[in-house]
Structure formats: C-alpha cells, structure tokens
C-alpha cells in the first residue's frame, strides 16, 4: 500500500524555500498525498504538471474572495450529516477525510483545519433515509468514503441495504486512481461489493478522474476489480484551468475511460468557491473545450454532460453561441426538471449567477425551507442553519 504524506515539508522534490512558502497554506488547509500519486508528477517540470497542480498547495488558495459554499449545501441538510436536495436522492456525508485533498475542491471548507461538517455518527442520516420512502438512491460522500475502514463501510452499506426503498448506493471516490491498491488489494472490500451490488440493487463508484495521466496500469486493475465484484464505475470531473482545459487532454480522458469500461458521466463547471479561483474557467471557455474534445471521441465518450451543480439544481449547458447561453435543468430542487432557459452570457461569466436575468428562473432556498437544527457555522461567516424541505 502507498505511504501517505501529510506534511509538505517532507516532499524533498520541492525546493526547501518553496516548502517554507507552502507551509502557511497547509497551516490553514489539510494536506494529504501518497508516494504512489507523487510519482505521477513530472518533477522535471512541476509547475506545468497537472498532477502537481491537483494536489500540491498553491498560493492562490489564500486569496479567499468568493463564497465557501457556492451551491448552498448548508440549506440541504435535513439532519446532521445528511443532505436531501432532490426528491429521490440523499447524500450521506460519512467521511471528513479524503485520500487526496485536491486543491480545487468545491468542498474546500471541509478541509479547513478549523471546520467540522462531516459526521462520524451516521445514525441520524440513515434513520432519516429509512423514514423517507421517496429516496431510492443514496450517495456516500465527504471526504472520501473509501478512506474509511472496510468494517465501517460494511456497517453503513449493510444498514442501507436493509432499507427496502434504497435501490442504488453510490460511493464518490478519488481512490481508484489516487490509491488503486486500496481497491484491488482489499479482498474484504471486494467481498462487500460482491455481496451488496446485485442486479436489483447496484453499487455505483462515482470516480473522480481529472486527467488521463491518472489512468495507470494500477488504476485499470482497480477498475477491473470493481467490475468483477459487480460495481458499476462512472466518472465525473470539473473542467479545470491549467489541468485539463485542453480538448486533446479531455478527448484522451474520454477515450481511455471508455476503453477501460468507465462511463464518462459529467464534466462539471468548477464551482467558484473561496480559495480555488486559479482553477476557474469562464462558461464559454469550458463549453468550447468540451465540445472540441467530444468531436475527437466516439459516441461512448460523447455521453458525458457538461453541467453546473447550482443551488437550484444541476443545470446542463446545451450550447453557448453568439453571446447566449442555452441551458436546461437536468435536476431541479424545485421540480423544474427539463426547464429550458436562454440567457445572455458575458465573456467573463463563470457561474449561473453571473448570467443576467438568472434570478428570474429560480427561488433562493430559504424561501422554501424551515429551520430544524443548527450546525457548526463557518468561523468567518454568519451562523447558518440546517434546513428541512417542506
């Protein structure tokens, strides 16, 4: 198994003066990487290397303008540790730890050293899911659920499988490419998947693969082990400035995923949260890159959708042409699924809220929720409350 590194000062490939500069970032944000993943970096040109940019801290993280929670996830909590935004789907935030702390993460608030949002006690969330028959699929997220001990993961999955109306369990994870040995060397994990991923009740692995460099022979072995155990593996990645904002790179990623039997699921617009501005592209830039990439791949690769996970729902970007954005709700908090929108799209617009007139198409979530219980607030923001859908 790879050896984990939690101090940037121990990465000898980084010059000593640079390590000192990065220390002020890791004092604020958790840092975690492993020697397997570090070996994917081209240390002859680290500043231009995509893997380096993904996991090695950068000084732009200290530029904390913007919001910590760009999609207002705080308004989706129904009990501590469980979100219920869309009718049939619940999110169980069961791990506050990631295998890799990707520097662009939209939940960057979770790996601030002074914030705790994930719950070690999943009982309230599982009880809520059991008492809500409309929920037929549950996403285990965090953090990274596969960083949990297999014994803890088994407990969670067994309890969810005891709920008759939960048909699908999804596990969001970076580990298939960040630590693939965690997958194929843990027979108890594979046994767990074999037992509980059946033709009637599937387990889906929602992989977070950002760049084709991550698809190594070890990663392919992890994909195959998951497939053999009965899991279905799909991939989602934001389009990231300086990492995969190149049609050739994204086309190669789509091809290699398809060849490995991993379904390209979503390309996301990177949520503009505090500390990740260096990774943000405009909507027009992201759309053009994705379309050029899709033109280079087969129909299997073209299945991917370009979407924004906005407060109001998942908004699919159908086209951006002649200063207009053509959009559709792929998921909707307010049952507006399929709603088609045409909005002006300024060149610098990077998020739905940047489009003039967007506010006419959705209601702020506080208008449709009521307070039920308070949770930890951000230390530098007004206290927020957990909300219950009504």
Coordinates of C-alpha atoms in Angstrom, one line a residue, residues 36-388:
X36 CA 2.2 6.5 -5.5
X37 CA 0.5 9.6 -6.6
X38 CA 3.5 11.8 -6.2
X39 CA 5.3 9.5 -8.6
X40 CA 2.9 10.5 -11.3
X41 CA 4.3 14.0 -11.3
X42 CA 6.9 15.1 -13.8
X43 CA 9.3 16.6 -11.3
X44 CA 11.4 18.0 -14.2
X45 CA 8.7 20.5 -14.9
X46 CA 6.4 20.5 -11.8
X47 CA 4.9 24.0 -12.4
X48 CA 3.3 22.8 -15.6
X49 CA 2.4 19.3 -14.4
X50 CA -1.3 18.6 -14.0
X51 CA -0.9 16.2 -11.1
X52 CA 1.3 18.7 -9.2
X53 CA -1.4 21.3 -9.7
X54 CA -4.1 18.9 -8.4
X55 CA -2.5 18.1 -5.1
X56 CA 0.4 20.4 -4.2
X57 CA -0.8 23.6 -2.5
X58 CA -0.6 26.9 -4.3
X59 CA -0.6 30.4 -3.0
X60 CA -3.8 31.3 -4.8
X61 CA -5.6 29.3 -2.1
X62 CA -5.0 32.1 0.3
X63 CA -7.0 34.5 -1.9
X64 CA -10.3 33.7 -0.2
X65 CA -12.6 36.0 -2.1
X66 CA -15.9 34.4 -3.0
X67 CA -18.1 32.0 -1.0
X68 CA -17.2 28.9 0.8
X69 CA -20.4 27.1 -0.2
X70 CA -21.2 28.1 -3.8
X71 CA -24.2 25.7 -4.1
X72 CA -25.7 26.5 -0.6
X73 CA -25.3 22.9 0.6
X74 CA -26.0 24.1 4.1
X75 CA -29.6 24.5 3.1
X76 CA -29.9 20.9 2.0
X77 CA -29.2 19.3 5.4
X78 CA -32.2 17.5 6.9
X79 CA -30.3 16.1 9.9
X80 CA -26.6 16.4 10.7
X81 CA -24.5 14.6 8.1
X82 CA -27.4 14.1 5.6
X83 CA -28.5 16.2 2.7
X84 CA -31.8 15.8 0.7
X85 CA -31.9 18.2 -2.2
X86 CA -33.5 16.1 -4.9
X87 CA -36.6 14.0 -4.3
X88 CA -35.2 10.6 -4.8
X89 CA -31.5 11.1 -3.8
X90 CA -29.9 11.6 -0.4
X91 CA -26.3 12.4 0.4
X92 CA -24.7 10.8 3.4
X93 CA -21.5 12.7 4.3
X94 CA -19.9 9.9 6.1
X95 CA -16.2 10.9 5.9
X96 CA -14.4 14.1 6.6
X97 CA -11.1 12.7 5.3
X98 CA -10.0 12.4 1.7
X99 CA -7.4 10.1 0.2
X100 CA -6.2 13.2 -1.7
X101 CA -7.1 16.7 -0.9
X102 CA -7.5 18.1 -4.4
X103 CA -6.7 21.8 -4.2
X104 CA -9.7 22.8 -6.4
X105 CA -12.3 21.0 -4.3
X106 CA -15.7 22.6 -4.1
X107 CA -16.0 21.4 -0.5
X108 CA -12.8 23.2 0.4
X109 CA -14.5 24.3 3.5
X110 CA -14.4 20.6 4.7
X111 CA -10.6 20.5 4.8
X112 CA -10.0 23.8 6.6
X113 CA -8.3 22.9 9.8
X114 CA -10.9 24.8 11.8
X115 CA -14.1 23.4 10.3
X116 CA -16.0 20.1 11.0
X117 CA -19.1 19.3 8.9
X118 CA -18.9 15.6 8.2
X119 CA -20.3 13.3 10.9
X120 CA -18.7 10.2 12.3
X121 CA -22.2 9.2 13.6
X122 CA -24.3 8.2 10.5
X123 CA -27.3 7.1 12.6
X124 CA -29.4 10.3 12.1
X125 CA -28.9 10.2 8.3
X126 CA -29.7 6.5 8.0
X127 CA -32.7 6.9 10.2
X128 CA -33.9 9.8 8.0
X129 CA -33.4 7.8 4.8
X130 CA -35.3 4.8 6.3
X131 CA -38.2 7.1 7.1
X132 CA -38.3 8.8 3.7
X133 CA -39.7 6.3 1.1
X134 CA -39.2 8.6 -1.8
X135 CA -35.4 8.2 -1.5
X136 CA -34.3 5.3 -3.8
X137 CA -30.6 6.1 -4.1
X138 CA -28.0 7.3 -1.6
X139 CA -24.7 8.9 -2.4
X140 CA -21.9 8.2 0.2
X141 CA -19.7 11.2 0.0
X142 CA -17.5 13.5 2.1
X143 CA -14.5 13.5 2.1
X144 CA -13.9 10.1 0.5
X145 CA -15.9 7.1 1.9
X146 CA -13.3 4.6 0.6
X147 CA -10.8 6.1 3.0
X148 CA -13.0 4.5 5.8
X149 CA -12.0 1.2 7.2
X150 CA -13.8 -1.6 5.3
X151 CA -15.5 -2.7 8.6
X152 CA -17.1 0.8 8.9
X153 CA -18.1 0.9 5.3
X154 CA -19.7 -2.5 5.6
X155 CA -21.8 -1.3 8.6
X156 CA -23.1 1.7 6.6
X157 CA -23.8 -0.4 3.4
X158 CA -25.5 -3.2 5.4
X159 CA -27.8 -0.7 7.1
X160 CA -28.7 1.0 3.8
X161 CA -29.3 -2.4 2.2
X162 CA -31.8 -3.2 5.0
X163 CA -33.9 -0.3 3.7
X164 CA -36.2 -1.7 1.0
X165 CA -36.7 1.5 -0.9
X166 CA -33.0 2.2 -1.3
X167 CA -32.2 0.6 -4.7
X168 CA -28.9 2.2 -5.5
X169 CA -25.9 3.1 -3.4
X170 CA -23.3 5.4 -4.9
X171 CA -19.8 5.9 -3.5
X172 CA -18.0 9.1 -4.5
X173 CA -14.2 8.4 -4.5
X174 CA -10.8 9.5 -5.9
X175 CA -9.2 6.3 -4.6
X176 CA -9.5 4.3 -7.8
X177 CA -6.8 6.5 -9.3
X178 CA -5.2 8.0 -6.2
X179 CA -4.6 4.7 -4.3
X180 CA -5.8 1.9 -6.6
X181 CA -4.1 -0.7 -4.3
X182 CA -6.8 0.2 -1.7
X183 CA -9.3 -1.4 -4.2
X184 CA -7.6 -4.4 -5.6
X185 CA -5.6 -5.5 -2.5
X186 CA -8.5 -5.4 -0.1
X187 CA -10.4 -8.6 -0.6
X188 CA -12.8 -7.7 2.2
X189 CA -13.8 -4.6 0.3
X190 CA -14.4 -6.6 -2.9
X191 CA -16.4 -9.2 -1.0
X192 CA -18.6 -6.4 0.4
X193 CA -19.3 -5.1 -3.1
X194 CA -19.9 -8.6 -4.4
X195 CA -22.4 -9.2 -1.6
X196 CA -24.3 -5.9 -2.0
X197 CA -24.1 -5.0 -5.6
X198 CA -26.7 -7.2 -7.3
X199 CA -28.7 -7.0 -10.5
X200 CA -31.6 -5.5 -8.5
X201 CA -29.6 -3.3 -6.1
X202 CA -26.4 -1.9 -7.7
X203 CA -23.4 -0.2 -6.1
X204 CA -22.0 2.6 -8.3
X205 CA -18.5 4.0 -7.9
X206 CA -18.5 7.7 -8.8
X207 CA -14.9 8.1 -9.6
X208 CA -13.1 11.5 -9.7
X209 CA -10.6 11.2 -12.5
X210 CA -9.4 14.5 -13.7
X211 CA -6.6 13.7 -16.2
X212 CA -5.5 10.8 -18.4
X213 CA -2.1 10.6 -16.6
X214 CA -4.1 9.1 -13.6
X215 CA -5.2 6.1 -15.7
X216 CA -2.2 3.9 -15.0
X217 CA -2.0 0.1 -15.2
X218 CA -2.7 0.1 -11.4
X219 CA -5.8 2.2 -11.9
X220 CA -7.0 -0.1 -14.7
X221 CA -6.5 -3.1 -12.3
X222 CA -8.7 -1.3 -9.7
X223 CA -11.4 -0.6 -12.3
X224 CA -11.3 -4.3 -13.3
X225 CA -11.5 -5.5 -9.7
X226 CA -14.6 -3.3 -9.2
X227 CA -16.2 -4.5 -12.3
X228 CA -15.5 -8.1 -11.4
X229 CA -17.1 -7.5 -8.0
X230 CA -20.3 -6.2 -9.6
X231 CA -19.9 -2.5 -9.2
X232 CA -20.6 0.0 -12.0
X233 CA -17.9 2.6 -12.4
X234 CA -18.6 6.1 -13.8
X235 CA -16.5 9.2 -13.9
X236 CA -17.1 12.9 -13.2
X237 CA -14.6 15.8 -13.3
X238 CA -14.7 19.5 -13.4
X239 CA -13.0 21.2 -16.3
X240 CA -10.1 22.9 -14.5
X241 CA -8.0 25.8 -15.7
X242 CA -4.3 24.7 -16.0
X243 CA -5.1 21.0 -15.5
X244 CA -7.4 19.6 -18.2
X245 CA -8.5 22.7 -20.1
X246 CA -7.3 21.3 -23.4
X247 CA -9.5 19.5 -25.9
X248 CA -6.8 17.0 -26.6
X249 CA -6.4 16.1 -22.9
X250 CA -10.2 15.8 -22.4
X251 CA -10.6 13.7 -25.5
X252 CA -7.8 11.4 -24.4
X253 CA -9.5 11.1 -21.0
X254 CA -12.9 10.3 -22.6
X255 CA -11.3 7.6 -24.8
X256 CA -9.3 6.0 -22.0
X257 CA -12.3 5.9 -19.7
X258 CA -14.4 4.3 -22.4
X259 CA -11.7 1.7 -23.2
X260 CA -11.5 0.8 -19.5
X261 CA -15.2 0.4 -19.2
X262 CA -15.7 3.5 -17.1
X263 CA -18.7 5.6 -18.2
X264 CA -18.0 9.3 -18.8
X265 CA -20.8 10.8 -16.7
X266 CA -20.3 14.5 -16.0
X267 CA -18.0 17.3 -16.9
X268 CA -18.6 20.0 -14.3
X269 CA -18.2 23.7 -14.3
X270 CA -15.8 24.2 -11.4
X271 CA -17.8 25.8 -8.5
X272 CA -16.2 29.2 -7.7
X273 CA -15.6 28.7 -4.0
X274 CA -13.2 30.7 -1.9
X275 CA -9.6 29.7 -2.5
X276 CA -10.0 27.9 -5.9
X277 CA -10.2 30.9 -8.3
X278 CA -7.0 29.8 -10.0
X279 CA -8.8 26.8 -11.4
X280 CA -11.9 28.6 -12.7
X281 CA -12.7 29.0 -16.4
X282 CA -15.5 31.1 -18.0
X283 CA -18.6 29.2 -19.1
X284 CA -17.8 29.9 -22.7
X285 CA -14.3 28.6 -22.4
X286 CA -15.4 25.4 -20.7
X287 CA -18.1 24.8 -23.2
X288 CA -15.8 25.3 -26.2
X289 CA -13.2 23.0 -24.8
X290 CA -15.7 20.2 -24.0
X291 CA -17.3 20.4 -27.5
X292 CA -13.9 20.2 -29.2
X293 CA -13.0 17.2 -27.0
X294 CA -16.3 15.4 -27.8
X295 CA -15.7 15.9 -31.5
X296 CA -12.5 13.8 -31.2
X297 CA -14.0 10.8 -29.4
X298 CA -16.6 8.1 -30.1
X299 CA -20.3 8.1 -29.2
X300 CA -19.3 6.4 -25.9
X301 CA -17.3 9.4 -24.9
X302 CA -19.9 11.8 -26.1
X303 CA -22.3 10.5 -23.4
X304 CA -20.8 13.0 -21.0
X305 CA -22.8 16.0 -20.0
X306 CA -21.5 19.5 -19.1
X307 CA -23.3 20.7 -16.1
X308 CA -23.3 23.2 -13.2
X309 CA -24.3 21.9 -9.7
X310 CA -26.0 25.1 -8.7
X311 CA -28.1 25.9 -5.6
X312 CA -31.3 25.4 -7.7
X313 CA -30.2 22.2 -9.4
X314 CA -27.9 20.6 -11.9
X315 CA -28.0 22.9 -15.0
X316 CA -26.9 21.3 -18.2
X317 CA -25.1 23.6 -20.7
X318 CA -26.5 22.7 -24.1
X319 CA -24.8 25.5 -26.0
X320 CA -23.1 28.9 -25.8
X321 CA -23.3 30.8 -29.0
X322 CA -23.4 34.4 -30.1
X323 CA -23.4 35.7 -26.5
X324 CA -26.2 33.5 -25.4
X325 CA -26.2 30.5 -23.0
X326 CA -28.7 27.7 -23.8
X327 CA -29.4 25.8 -20.6
X328 CA -31.7 23.1 -19.2
X329 CA -32.4 21.8 -15.7
X330 CA -31.0 18.3 -15.6
X331 CA -32.0 18.1 -11.9
X332 CA -34.1 20.6 -10.1
X333 CA -34.6 21.4 -6.4
X334 CA -38.0 22.9 -7.2
X335 CA -39.3 20.3 -9.6
X336 CA -38.4 22.4 -12.7
X337 CA -36.7 19.4 -14.4
X338 CA -36.4 19.9 -18.1
X339 CA -36.9 23.7 -17.9
X340 CA -35.2 25.4 -20.9
X341 CA -33.5 28.7 -20.5
X342 CA -31.8 31.2 -22.8
X343 CA -29.8 33.9 -21.1
X344 CA -27.2 36.5 -22.1
X345 CA -23.7 35.1 -21.5
X346 CA -21.0 37.7 -20.9
X347 CA -17.5 36.7 -21.8
X348 CA -16.3 36.6 -18.2
X349 CA -19.4 34.7 -16.8
X350 CA -18.2 31.7 -14.9
X351 CA -21.3 30.6 -13.0
X352 CA -25.1 30.6 -13.4
X353 CA -25.3 33.6 -11.0
X354 CA -23.1 35.6 -13.4
X355 CA -25.7 35.4 -16.2
X356 CA -28.0 38.5 -16.4
X357 CA -31.6 37.5 -15.6
X358 CA -30.8 34.2 -13.9
X359 CA -32.7 35.2 -10.8
X360 CA -36.0 35.0 -12.7
X361 CA -35.6 31.2 -13.1
X362 CA -35.1 30.1 -9.5
X363 CA -36.0 30.9 -5.9
X364 CA -33.5 31.2 -3.1
X365 CA -33.8 28.0 -1.0
X366 CA -34.6 30.0 2.2
X367 CA -38.0 30.7 0.7
X368 CA -38.9 27.0 0.6
X369 CA -37.3 25.7 3.8
X370 CA -37.7 25.9 7.6
X371 CA -35.2 25.7 10.4
X372 CA -34.9 22.4 12.2
X373 CA -31.5 22.3 13.9
X374 CA -28.3 24.4 14.0
X375 CA -24.8 23.1 12.9
X376 CA -21.3 24.5 13.0
X377 CA -21.0 27.7 11.1
X378 CA -18.0 28.9 9.2
X379 CA -15.8 30.8 11.6
X380 CA -15.8 33.9 9.4
X381 CA -19.4 33.8 8.3
X382 CA -22.8 34.4 9.9
X383 CA -24.2 31.2 11.5
X384 CA -26.1 29.1 9.1
X385 CA -28.9 26.6 10.0
X386 CA -29.7 23.1 8.8
X387 CA -32.9 23.3 6.7
X388 CA -35.8 20.9 6.2

